[in-house]
């Protein structure tokens, strides 16, 4: 019997792997496989890679495929183009430290198109092995380890824990600001003010980290909210770090992704020329879902040119980003166009993913809100559901006895008995006395149905056991 | 009142300035991609725009990038990786069966059978197991535990991670890290970034860049005055110097590390790049264990390897690993947390590493081609190493130690006093001045020795031996001509 008292970092993940191994070896459990929705990992959750992307990558890796009639013409041409940009015509050579120049150019064009024509300068863009890598690098420049008081960074609660880990590992202080669950996880400026006040005497806040669309909470900031945050950052002299990985994931009918870069620019002077901003995107969470290739980028706006020189050196000591990941980024920012041989299939696959997600978002909201002791605001964007658990005192008590956080207790039981691997809310931060779970909603339809079936069944039993 | 306010300038002070930024970052330099490379890129741009120069291309002999210099990838590796990227190709009869088998195995180990899924932060388990088996085979059967293997984004990532774990303390207690001079500047960059104390120990240029324990002792006792030395880094085969340490030397270093209670970091990314007769790669792990339990149970060590060098030269895949020995279990727990922040190393790089440690066997269809390609690369490198040493030693003003291994030559250049004075006038370090001139006049990009560290008053440059043999001959010839002409100009 697994010792429920062992609460260490990654314990739940290790247990999930253990169970997966047991199932592979034929051990009987109430389910045949674990539904792994712990991470925002589309492929692990069962979604398929985009055909065009994988065909191009394969031809880049093994150039004889460029002459293969089995691959569409545009795939072969694109692979040839990509290889032409690689030094020595090989994906095995290093690229320039910020990234392959033509791909950076592609990204800047993508940003420009996205932002209604507002120019994006290639020399302000750096590609890195995943967005967390550039977030860490930028934080490294911002955090003065020798400073007293220590450097502070405002972070949302809830927040995915990687950035928080980076902040603490650099010796800085994470200053939490609470998103308002009652208002669909809205970011309220008064709360930013309160957080800033709370930092007095504790640390010196220099940066404000925002996730839009959210993770784990599935909100999408309104235009008004974005402008308020920018104004606040400007007034309080905070460097804006904006995590926009889920910009392609917007479902809410009246919701629209508003890029901070665009908003800053459209606000005009003095903001447009002075708000210091780093916005992050990646190839991991878009439709291609290529988490394992490790490619993301940061666009830096209004930074001191003297500081930019050092940022450049910092990125260059890491050699460069994996070239296949850079190519995947290029394919994301410059996909097949109408008329291209691969366009129809590409569009079809994207539509399929979009349809599945829209369906998931509705179903999850419906099912979770129909269960007693479970509630969830509409999922406007992102890749996760972050429903609230209204646990009974009995359940909370049992958790305490076992030395577990109440939502970890729930997730542990859900894994063991229901075969669904989710993340406990405490790992992301939440208001004291509230409990949540997080799970990825980017799963194929049949798996989502199974997930919700198991979740409902487990939840009813759990609530009954601890009523 | 601020100067700006006095001037009436409406320019508002920024949040992130040279004064407010992390001061450590300002100390970071990385010569391999530093100012000389920026100048080379500028020249390439000018050539592209039609500018007339005494050369038609810039030869980038500054960076250890084999494919950039025309080396071909290993066919088998690329076939398996293509199959992993686009599994529909598993139905394509043009791919050999052993490649398909490897691809299926790798895909089976990936989430959702896709290389696009995150892996565990430590790396895909069956690949770590394969790496452990490779190490065991390489080291004559000495066991390797997969739990001690951490896959990484190139070796650089693992090196920086370990340093992050090791560097602590304030003031006189700040961690000191011993590194060879000359060294690969990732180390100095990482140490500057972490605010660690760099402790230089000089390799002996007059004795083929060998490592002397007396020199280690000297450096260590001097360092103890102002920091807390805890780490000893060694690059073997060496970069930039190309020496392959003898077994005796490795034993001496291990003994020294034990006596002085130092954590050993053994950078072994060039372990297949050994050319000189009489030289052999001895892994630190192997020697450690052969010295008996008194050492193998106590010396704490991390050894590093990568897919960027050797015969595959796949820099762009960012594959690598480290093996840690005798790490405190609590420290290991922190290590796991540290590597989890970046989520995981690139999966294609992990897959490639799996093939490097698990290449075609004699009974497999791809074996013959694989061995042919591998042998061709390594023998070409050996020939170029020999050629480089031979030619450079015929040039007055250039002396060159044998290139026993790795991918570089680090010859010493004698600069006329007038040239040194001119450099100072221009605010340049003398060997940077030399290299800039060489770049401007011949279109050859090298890295000045000052980027790697060298004894005061000596000057060097680092050149890769990677260009194809015929081109390398031309490069060597041009450098000879330049050296003669430069010496004359400043005589």
PDB file of N, CA and C in Angstrom, chain A residues 9 41 43-44 54-55 61-62 87 90-97 133 140-141 143-145 162 166 169 234 237 276 285 289-294 302-304 310 313 316 319-320 322-323, chain B residues 12-18 21-23 26 28 30 33 63 65 67-68 78-79 81-82 85-86 89 112 114-118 189 193 309 313-316 318 338 340-342 344 346-348:
ATOM      1  N   UNK A   9       8.518  16.610  -3.363  1.00  0.00           N
ATOM      2  CA  UNK A   9       8.402  17.190  -4.684  1.00  0.00           C
ATOM      3  C   UNK A   9       8.362  16.072  -5.739  1.00  0.00           C
ATOM      4  N   UNK A  41       0.567  19.073 -22.002  1.00  0.00           N
ATOM      5  CA  UNK A  41       1.336  18.353 -23.011  1.00  0.00           C
ATOM      6  C   UNK A  41       0.364  17.678 -23.974  1.00  0.00           C
ATOM      7  N   UNK A  43       0.609  16.147 -26.905  1.00  0.00           N
ATOM      8  CA  UNK A  43       0.884  14.841 -27.493  1.00  0.00           C
ATOM      9  C   UNK A  43       0.762  13.733 -26.459  1.00  0.00           C
ATOM     10  N   UNK A  44       1.252  14.006 -25.254  1.00  0.00           N
ATOM     11  CA  UNK A  44       1.124  13.021 -24.188  1.00  0.00           C
ATOM     12  C   UNK A  44      -0.345  12.740 -23.911  1.00  0.00           C
ATOM     13  N   UNK A  54       5.693  17.763 -39.125  1.00  0.00           N
ATOM     14  CA  UNK A  54       6.535  16.565 -38.984  1.00  0.00           C
ATOM     15  C   UNK A  54       7.168  16.136 -40.307  1.00  0.00           C
ATOM     16  N   UNK A  55       6.469  16.370 -41.399  1.00  0.00           N
ATOM     17  CA  UNK A  55       7.031  16.022 -42.702  1.00  0.00           C
ATOM     18  C   UNK A  55       8.237  16.924 -43.000  1.00  0.00           C
ATOM     19  N   UNK A  61      15.856  16.669 -41.320  1.00  0.00           N
ATOM     20  CA  UNK A  61      16.757  15.771 -40.600  1.00  0.00           C
ATOM     21  C   UNK A  61      17.457  14.813 -41.574  1.00  0.00           C
ATOM     22  N   UNK A  62      16.699  14.345 -42.583  1.00  0.00           N
ATOM     23  CA  UNK A  62      17.233  13.361 -43.536  1.00  0.00           C
ATOM     24  C   UNK A  62      16.986  13.873 -44.954  1.00  0.00           C
ATOM     25  N   UNK A  87      23.758  26.720 -41.386  1.00  0.00           N
ATOM     26  CA  UNK A  87      25.151  26.757 -41.796  1.00  0.00           C
ATOM     27  C   UNK A  87      25.565  25.359 -42.237  1.00  0.00           C
ATOM     28  N   UNK A  90      23.013  21.911 -42.738  1.00  0.00           N
ATOM     29  CA  UNK A  90      22.677  20.817 -41.822  1.00  0.00           C
ATOM     30  C   UNK A  90      22.007  21.351 -40.566  1.00  0.00           C
ATOM     31  N   UNK A  91      20.986  20.621 -40.093  1.00  0.00           N
ATOM     32  CA  UNK A  91      20.357  20.985 -38.823  1.00  0.00           C
ATOM     33  C   UNK A  91      21.263  20.628 -37.642  1.00  0.00           C
ATOM     34  N   UNK A  92      22.413  20.042 -37.952  1.00  0.00           N
ATOM     35  CA  UNK A  92      23.339  19.664 -36.891  1.00  0.00           C
ATOM     36  C   UNK A  92      24.366  20.735 -36.571  1.00  0.00           C
ATOM     37  N   UNK A  93      24.343  21.845 -37.289  1.00  0.00           N
ATOM     38  CA  UNK A  93      25.305  22.895 -36.963  1.00  0.00           C
ATOM     39  C   UNK A  93      24.666  23.892 -36.006  1.00  0.00           C
ATOM     40  N   UNK A  94      25.505  24.604 -35.247  1.00  0.00           N
ATOM     41  CA  UNK A  94      25.008  25.655 -34.372  1.00  0.00           C
ATOM     42  C   UNK A  94      24.369  26.743 -35.230  1.00  0.00           C
ATOM     43  N   UNK A  95      23.416  27.448 -34.690  1.00  0.00           N
ATOM     44  CA  UNK A  95      22.925  28.649 -35.358  1.00  0.00           C
ATOM     45  C   UNK A  95      23.543  29.844 -34.638  1.00  0.00           C
ATOM     46  N   UNK A  96      23.290  31.058 -35.142  1.00  0.00           N
ATOM     47  CA  UNK A  96      23.674  32.257 -34.414  1.00  0.00           C
ATOM     48  C   UNK A  96      22.988  32.197 -33.054  1.00  0.00           C
ATOM     49  N   UNK A  97      23.613  32.784 -32.054  1.00  0.00           N
ATOM     50  CA  UNK A  97      23.101  32.644 -30.684  1.00  0.00           C
ATOM     51  C   UNK A  97      21.650  33.075 -30.504  1.00  0.00           C
ATOM     52  N   UNK A 133      13.398  29.046 -20.366  1.00  0.00           N
ATOM     53  CA  UNK A 133      14.815  29.366 -20.501  1.00  0.00           C
ATOM     54  C   UNK A 133      14.996  30.872 -20.629  1.00  0.00           C
ATOM     55  N   UNK A 140      17.394  36.690 -14.589  1.00  0.00           N
ATOM     56  CA  UNK A 140      18.790  36.741 -14.172  1.00  0.00           C
ATOM     57  C   UNK A 140      19.356  38.151 -14.328  1.00  0.00           C
ATOM     58  N   UNK A 141      18.940  38.840 -15.373  1.00  0.00           N
ATOM     59  CA  UNK A 141      19.433  40.202 -15.587  1.00  0.00           C
ATOM     60  C   UNK A 141      18.777  41.161 -14.596  1.00  0.00           C
ATOM     61  N   UNK A 143      17.468  40.424 -11.549  1.00  0.00           N
ATOM     62  CA  UNK A 143      17.653  40.168 -10.124  1.00  0.00           C
ATOM     63  C   UNK A 143      19.086  40.444  -9.699  1.00  0.00           C
ATOM     64  N   UNK A 144      19.228  41.438  -8.855  1.00  0.00           N
ATOM     65  CA  UNK A 144      20.538  41.797  -8.344  1.00  0.00           C
ATOM     66  C   UNK A 144      20.741  41.048  -7.027  1.00  0.00           C
ATOM     67  N   UNK A 145      21.551  39.983  -7.100  1.00  0.00           N
ATOM     68  CA  UNK A 145      21.735  39.121  -5.935  1.00  0.00           C
ATOM     69  C   UNK A 145      22.356  39.841  -4.761  1.00  0.00           C
ATOM     70  N   UNK A 162       6.928  26.940 -12.424  1.00  0.00           N
ATOM     71  CA  UNK A 162       8.299  27.020 -12.951  1.00  0.00           C
ATOM     72  C   UNK A 162       8.915  28.392 -12.751  1.00  0.00           C
ATOM     73  N   UNK A 166      12.204  29.640 -10.597  1.00  0.00           N
ATOM     74  CA  UNK A 166      13.315  30.444 -11.140  1.00  0.00           C
ATOM     75  C   UNK A 166      13.592  31.636 -10.257  1.00  0.00           C
ATOM     76  N   UNK A 169      15.178  30.549  -6.982  1.00  0.00           N
ATOM     77  CA  UNK A 169      16.539  30.047  -7.186  1.00  0.00           C
ATOM     78  C   UNK A 169      17.538  31.173  -7.437  1.00  0.00           C
ATOM     79  N   UNK A 234       3.731  51.094 -15.380  1.00  0.00           N
ATOM     80  CA  UNK A 234       4.433  52.341 -15.729  1.00  0.00           C
ATOM     81  C   UNK A 234       4.526  53.264 -14.524  1.00  0.00           C
ATOM     82  N   UNK A 237       6.811  51.827 -11.846  1.00  0.00           N
ATOM     83  CA  UNK A 237       8.143  51.492 -12.372  1.00  0.00           C
ATOM     84  C   UNK A 237       8.463  50.006 -12.186  1.00  0.00           C
ATOM     85  N   UNK A 276       8.933  49.073 -20.206  1.00  0.00           N
ATOM     86  CA  UNK A 276       9.876  47.997 -20.517  1.00  0.00           C
ATOM     87  C   UNK A 276       9.141  46.674 -20.422  1.00  0.00           C
ATOM     88  N   UNK A 285       2.647  25.198 -26.886  1.00  0.00           N
ATOM     89  CA  UNK A 285       1.233  25.239 -26.502  1.00  0.00           C
ATOM     90  C   UNK A 285       0.297  25.586 -27.651  1.00  0.00           C
ATOM     91  N   UNK A 289       1.835  21.991 -30.691  1.00  0.00           N
ATOM     92  CA  UNK A 289       2.027  21.312 -29.414  1.00  0.00           C
ATOM     93  C   UNK A 289       3.355  20.606 -29.253  1.00  0.00           C
ATOM     94  N   UNK A 290       4.419  21.188 -29.813  1.00  0.00           N
ATOM     95  CA  UNK A 290       5.714  20.483 -29.829  1.00  0.00           C
ATOM     96  C   UNK A 290       6.557  20.810 -28.594  1.00  0.00           C
ATOM     97  N   UNK A 291       6.031  20.403 -27.412  1.00  0.00           N
ATOM     98  CA  UNK A 291       6.729  20.679 -26.141  1.00  0.00           C
ATOM     99  C   UNK A 291       8.139  20.100 -26.137  1.00  0.00           C
ATOM    100  N   UNK A 292       8.271  18.892 -26.684  1.00  0.00           N
ATOM    101  CA  UNK A 292       9.537  18.160 -26.592  1.00  0.00           C
ATOM    102  C   UNK A 292      10.647  18.731 -27.455  1.00  0.00           C
ATOM    103  N   UNK A 293      10.303  19.595 -28.409  1.00  0.00           N
ATOM    104  CA  UNK A 293      11.344  20.157 -29.270  1.00  0.00           C
ATOM    105  C   UNK A 293      12.067  21.325 -28.610  1.00  0.00           C
ATOM    106  N   UNK A 294      11.439  21.907 -27.580  1.00  0.00           N
ATOM    107  CA  UNK A 294      12.045  22.988 -26.816  1.00  0.00           C
ATOM    108  C   UNK A 294      12.383  24.195 -27.682  1.00  0.00           C
ATOM    109  N   UNK A 302      11.588  48.348 -25.573  1.00  0.00           N
ATOM    110  CA  UNK A 302      11.997  49.526 -24.808  1.00  0.00           C
ATOM    111  C   UNK A 302      13.094  49.274 -23.790  1.00  0.00           C
ATOM    112  N   UNK A 303      13.944  48.279 -24.065  1.00  0.00           N
ATOM    113  CA  UNK A 303      15.047  48.047 -23.129  1.00  0.00           C
ATOM    114  C   UNK A 303      16.216  48.977 -23.434  1.00  0.00           C
ATOM    115  N   UNK A 304      16.961  49.262 -22.392  1.00  0.00           N
ATOM    116  CA  UNK A 304      18.174  50.063 -22.512  1.00  0.00           C
ATOM    117  C   UNK A 304      19.155  49.347 -23.453  1.00  0.00           C
ATOM    118  N   UNK A 310      24.448  43.105 -22.968  1.00  0.00           N
ATOM    119  CA  UNK A 310      24.754  42.048 -21.996  1.00  0.00           C
ATOM    120  C   UNK A 310      23.787  40.884 -22.131  1.00  0.00           C
ATOM    121  N   UNK A 313      25.109  38.696 -24.796  1.00  0.00           N
ATOM    122  CA  UNK A 313      26.212  37.832 -24.362  1.00  0.00           C
ATOM    123  C   UNK A 313      25.691  36.682 -23.519  1.00  0.00           C
ATOM    124  N   UNK A 316      24.346  34.118 -25.657  1.00  0.00           N
ATOM    125  CA  UNK A 316      25.335  33.463 -26.519  1.00  0.00           C
ATOM    126  C   UNK A 316      26.140  32.409 -25.788  1.00  0.00           C
ATOM    127  N   UNK A 319      25.163  28.769 -26.247  1.00  0.00           N
ATOM    128  CA  UNK A 319      25.349  28.274 -27.617  1.00  0.00           C
ATOM    129  C   UNK A 319      24.153  28.701 -28.470  1.00  0.00           C
ATOM    130  N   UNK A 320      23.169  27.847 -28.619  1.00  0.00           N
ATOM    131  CA  UNK A 320      21.990  28.236 -29.404  1.00  0.00           C
ATOM    132  C   UNK A 320      20.850  27.278 -29.060  1.00  0.00           C
ATOM    133  N   UNK A 322      17.936  24.428 -29.899  1.00  0.00           N
ATOM    134  CA  UNK A 322      17.929  23.270 -30.801  1.00  0.00           C
ATOM    135  C   UNK A 322      17.348  23.685 -32.151  1.00  0.00           C
ATOM    136  N   UNK A 323      18.044  23.330 -33.214  1.00  0.00           N
ATOM    137  CA  UNK A 323      17.666  23.808 -34.546  1.00  0.00           C
ATOM    138  C   UNK A 323      16.302  23.274 -34.992  1.00  0.00           C
TER     139      UNK A 323
ATOM    140  N   UNK B  12      12.489  59.481 -19.360  1.00  0.00           N
ATOM    141  CA  UNK B  12      12.289  58.965 -18.019  1.00  0.00           C
ATOM    142  C   UNK B  12      13.278  57.850 -17.761  1.00  0.00           C
ATOM    143  N   UNK B  13      13.767  57.764 -16.521  1.00  0.00           N
ATOM    144  CA  UNK B  13      14.719  56.705 -16.189  1.00  0.00           C
ATOM    145  C   UNK B  13      14.093  55.329 -16.350  1.00  0.00           C
ATOM    146  N   UNK B  14      14.857  54.410 -16.860  1.00  0.00           N
ATOM    147  CA  UNK B  14      14.343  53.063 -17.042  1.00  0.00           C
ATOM    148  C   UNK B  14      14.405  52.270 -15.745  1.00  0.00           C
ATOM    149  N   UNK B  15      13.634  51.193 -15.695  1.00  0.00           N
ATOM    150  CA  UNK B  15      13.684  50.292 -14.548  1.00  0.00           C
ATOM    151  C   UNK B  15      14.978  49.484 -14.613  1.00  0.00           C
ATOM    152  N   UNK B  16      15.267  48.959 -15.832  1.00  0.00           N
ATOM    153  CA  UNK B  16      16.424  48.082 -15.998  1.00  0.00           C
ATOM    154  C   UNK B  16      17.560  48.853 -16.661  1.00  0.00           C
ATOM    155  N   UNK B  17      18.552  49.193 -15.871  1.00  0.00           N
ATOM    156  CA  UNK B  17      19.688  49.968 -16.372  1.00  0.00           C
ATOM    157  C   UNK B  17      20.986  49.250 -16.031  1.00  0.00           C
ATOM    158  N   UNK B  18      22.089  49.801 -16.503  1.00  0.00           N
ATOM    159  CA  UNK B  18      23.390  49.225 -16.172  1.00  0.00           C
ATOM    160  C   UNK B  18      23.610  49.225 -14.659  1.00  0.00           C
ATOM    161  N   UNK B  21      20.882  46.514 -13.025  1.00  0.00           N
ATOM    162  CA  UNK B  21      20.911  45.122 -13.468  1.00  0.00           C
ATOM    163  C   UNK B  21      21.854  44.289 -12.616  1.00  0.00           C
ATOM    164  N   UNK B  22      21.695  43.000 -12.693  1.00  0.00           N
ATOM    165  CA  UNK B  22      22.552  42.049 -12.002  1.00  0.00           C
ATOM    166  C   UNK B  22      24.022  42.306 -12.388  1.00  0.00           C
ATOM    167  N   UNK B  23      24.842  42.749 -11.440  1.00  0.00           N
ATOM    168  CA  UNK B  23      26.224  43.087 -11.786  1.00  0.00           C
ATOM    169  C   UNK B  23      27.020  41.897 -12.308  1.00  0.00           C
ATOM    170  N   UNK B  26      27.182  41.533 -16.041  1.00  0.00           N
ATOM    171  CA  UNK B  26      28.110  42.435 -16.738  1.00  0.00           C
ATOM    172  C   UNK B  26      29.501  41.821 -16.852  1.00  0.00           C
ATOM    173  N   UNK B  28      30.049  38.730 -17.598  1.00  0.00           N
ATOM    174  CA  UNK B  28      30.027  37.537 -18.450  1.00  0.00           C
ATOM    175  C   UNK B  28      30.575  37.856 -19.833  1.00  0.00           C
ATOM    176  N   UNK B  30      32.023  35.720 -23.515  1.00  0.00           N
ATOM    177  CA  UNK B  30      32.101  34.414 -24.166  1.00  0.00           C
ATOM    178  C   UNK B  30      32.763  34.620 -25.515  1.00  0.00           C
ATOM    179  N   UNK B  33      31.896  33.446 -29.249  1.00  0.00           N
ATOM    180  CA  UNK B  33      30.892  34.157 -30.051  1.00  0.00           C
ATOM    181  C   UNK B  33      30.979  35.659 -29.789  1.00  0.00           C
ATOM    182  N   UNK B  63      34.668  28.374 -34.248  1.00  0.00           N
ATOM    183  CA  UNK B  63      33.735  27.599 -33.427  1.00  0.00           C
ATOM    184  C   UNK B  63      33.806  26.122 -33.784  1.00  0.00           C
ATOM    185  N   UNK B  65      32.273  23.638 -34.773  1.00  0.00           N
ATOM    186  CA  UNK B  65      31.037  23.212 -35.427  1.00  0.00           C
ATOM    187  C   UNK B  65      31.396  22.463 -36.704  1.00  0.00           C
ATOM    188  N   UNK B  67      29.655  20.381 -38.773  1.00  0.00           N
ATOM    189  CA  UNK B  67      28.767  20.408 -39.934  1.00  0.00           C
ATOM    190  C   UNK B  67      28.865  21.735 -40.661  1.00  0.00           C
ATOM    191  N   UNK B  68      29.081  22.807 -39.910  1.00  0.00           N
ATOM    192  CA  UNK B  68      29.229  24.129 -40.528  1.00  0.00           C
ATOM    193  C   UNK B  68      30.408  24.117 -41.489  1.00  0.00           C
ATOM    194  N   UNK B  78      20.615  10.014 -38.714  1.00  0.00           N
ATOM    195  CA  UNK B  78      19.610  10.867 -39.337  1.00  0.00           C
ATOM    196  C   UNK B  78      18.394  10.071 -39.813  1.00  0.00           C
ATOM    197  N   UNK B  79      18.611   8.827 -40.210  1.00  0.00           N
ATOM    198  CA  UNK B  79      17.487   7.993 -40.624  1.00  0.00           C
ATOM    199  C   UNK B  79      16.569   7.726 -39.436  1.00  0.00           C
ATOM    200  N   UNK B  81      16.302   9.456 -36.687  1.00  0.00           N
ATOM    201  CA  UNK B  81      15.668  10.695 -36.238  1.00  0.00           C
ATOM    202  C   UNK B  81      14.528  11.106 -37.176  1.00  0.00           C
ATOM    203  N   UNK B  82      14.693  10.854 -38.484  1.00  0.00           N
ATOM    204  CA  UNK B  82      13.611  11.160 -39.434  1.00  0.00           C
ATOM    205  C   UNK B  82      12.398  10.280 -39.147  1.00  0.00           C
ATOM    206  N   UNK B  85      10.697  11.621 -36.210  1.00  0.00           N
ATOM    207  CA  UNK B  85       9.991  12.878 -36.482  1.00  0.00           C
ATOM    208  C   UNK B  85       8.683  12.618 -37.196  1.00  0.00           C
ATOM    209  N   UNK B  86       8.697  11.689 -38.157  1.00  0.00           N
ATOM    210  CA  UNK B  86       7.503  11.435 -38.978  1.00  0.00           C
ATOM    211  C   UNK B  86       7.312   9.935 -39.073  1.00  0.00           C
ATOM    212  N   UNK B  89       6.893   7.220 -41.891  1.00  0.00           N
ATOM    213  CA  UNK B  89       8.024   6.685 -42.671  1.00  0.00           C
ATOM    214  C   UNK B  89       8.406   5.268 -42.258  1.00  0.00           C
ATOM    215  N   UNK B 112       2.674   9.738 -25.490  1.00  0.00           N
ATOM    216  CA  UNK B 112       1.859   9.789 -26.699  1.00  0.00           C
ATOM    217  C   UNK B 112       2.618   9.318 -27.936  1.00  0.00           C
ATOM    218  N   UNK B 114       5.294  10.355 -29.133  1.00  0.00           N
ATOM    219  CA  UNK B 114       5.699  11.510 -29.942  1.00  0.00           C
ATOM    220  C   UNK B 114       6.920  12.179 -29.339  1.00  0.00           C
ATOM    221  N   UNK B 115       7.868  12.573 -30.212  1.00  0.00           N
ATOM    222  CA  UNK B 115       9.027  13.321 -29.717  1.00  0.00           C
ATOM    223  C   UNK B 115       8.636  14.762 -29.370  1.00  0.00           C
ATOM    224  N   UNK B 116       7.341  15.066 -29.577  1.00  0.00           N
ATOM    225  CA  UNK B 116       6.858  16.397 -29.230  1.00  0.00           C
ATOM    226  C   UNK B 116       6.318  16.497 -27.821  1.00  0.00           C
ATOM    227  N   UNK B 117       6.311  15.375 -27.096  1.00  0.00           N
ATOM    228  CA  UNK B 117       5.846  15.402 -25.711  1.00  0.00           C
ATOM    229  C   UNK B 117       7.020  15.721 -24.792  1.00  0.00           C
ATOM    230  N   UNK B 118       6.742  16.368 -23.664  1.00  0.00           N
ATOM    231  CA  UNK B 118       7.777  16.554 -22.652  1.00  0.00           C
ATOM    232  C   UNK B 118       8.254  15.174 -22.206  1.00  0.00           C
ATOM    233  N   UNK B 189      32.527  32.193 -18.062  1.00  0.00           N
ATOM    234  CA  UNK B 189      31.250  32.902 -18.188  1.00  0.00           C
ATOM    235  C   UNK B 189      30.292  32.458 -17.089  1.00  0.00           C
ATOM    236  N   UNK B 193      28.800  34.694 -14.033  1.00  0.00           N
ATOM    237  CA  UNK B 193      27.349  34.802 -13.881  1.00  0.00           C
ATOM    238  C   UNK B 193      26.903  34.404 -12.481  1.00  0.00           C
ATOM    239  N   UNK B 309      30.213  16.893 -30.522  1.00  0.00           N
ATOM    240  CA  UNK B 309      31.600  16.743 -30.997  1.00  0.00           C
ATOM    241  C   UNK B 309      31.856  15.324 -31.507  1.00  0.00           C
ATOM    242  N   UNK B 313      29.239  15.284 -34.442  1.00  0.00           N
ATOM    243  CA  UNK B 313      29.239  16.730 -34.625  1.00  0.00           C
ATOM    244  C   UNK B 313      27.860  17.369 -34.711  1.00  0.00           C
ATOM    245  N   UNK B 314      26.887  16.811 -33.978  1.00  0.00           N
ATOM    246  CA  UNK B 314      25.508  17.306 -34.098  1.00  0.00           C
ATOM    247  C   UNK B 314      25.227  18.411 -33.083  1.00  0.00           C
ATOM    248  N   UNK B 315      25.934  19.545 -33.236  1.00  0.00           N
ATOM    249  CA  UNK B 315      25.794  20.663 -32.292  1.00  0.00           C
ATOM    250  C   UNK B 315      24.358  21.150 -32.189  1.00  0.00           C
ATOM    251  N   UNK B 316      23.663  21.219 -33.349  1.00  0.00           N
ATOM    252  CA  UNK B 316      22.332  21.821 -33.401  1.00  0.00           C
ATOM    253  C   UNK B 316      21.257  21.034 -32.680  1.00  0.00           C
ATOM    254  N   UNK B 318      21.677  19.790 -29.589  1.00  0.00           N
ATOM    255  CA  UNK B 318      21.756  20.061 -28.148  1.00  0.00           C
ATOM    256  C   UNK B 318      21.479  18.821 -27.313  1.00  0.00           C
ATOM    257  N   UNK B 338      16.146  21.492  -9.629  1.00  0.00           N
ATOM    258  CA  UNK B 338      16.831  22.462 -10.503  1.00  0.00           C
ATOM    259  C   UNK B 338      16.580  22.146 -11.969  1.00  0.00           C
ATOM    260  N   UNK B 340      14.174  20.552 -13.222  1.00  0.00           N
ATOM    261  CA  UNK B 340      12.763  20.568 -13.594  1.00  0.00           C
ATOM    262  C   UNK B 340      12.286  21.946 -14.035  1.00  0.00           C
ATOM    263  N   UNK B 341      13.002  22.994 -13.652  1.00  0.00           N
ATOM    264  CA  UNK B 341      12.565  24.348 -14.001  1.00  0.00           C
ATOM    265  C   UNK B 341      12.512  24.546 -15.513  1.00  0.00           C
ATOM    266  N   UNK B 342      13.471  23.933 -16.230  1.00  0.00           N
ATOM    267  CA  UNK B 342      13.487  24.064 -17.685  1.00  0.00           C
ATOM    268  C   UNK B 342      12.672  22.961 -18.342  1.00  0.00           C
ATOM    269  N   UNK B 344      12.410  19.941 -19.649  1.00  0.00           N
ATOM    270  CA  UNK B 344      13.175  18.757 -20.052  1.00  0.00           C
ATOM    271  C   UNK B 344      14.135  19.111 -21.181  1.00  0.00           C
ATOM    272  N   UNK B 346      15.772  18.791 -24.981  1.00  0.00           N
ATOM    273  CA  UNK B 346      15.087  18.536 -26.244  1.00  0.00           C
ATOM    274  C   UNK B 346      15.060  17.044 -26.557  1.00  0.00           C
ATOM    275  N   UNK B 347      13.862  16.562 -26.883  1.00  0.00           N
ATOM    276  CA  UNK B 347      13.714  15.127 -27.083  1.00  0.00           C
ATOM    277  C   UNK B 347      14.496  14.611 -28.294  1.00  0.00           C
ATOM    278  N   UNK B 348      14.545  15.352 -29.429  1.00  0.00           N
ATOM    279  CA  UNK B 348      15.380  14.863 -30.529  1.00  0.00           C
ATOM    280  C   UNK B 348      16.847  14.674 -30.106  1.00  0.00           C
TER     281      UNK B 348
END
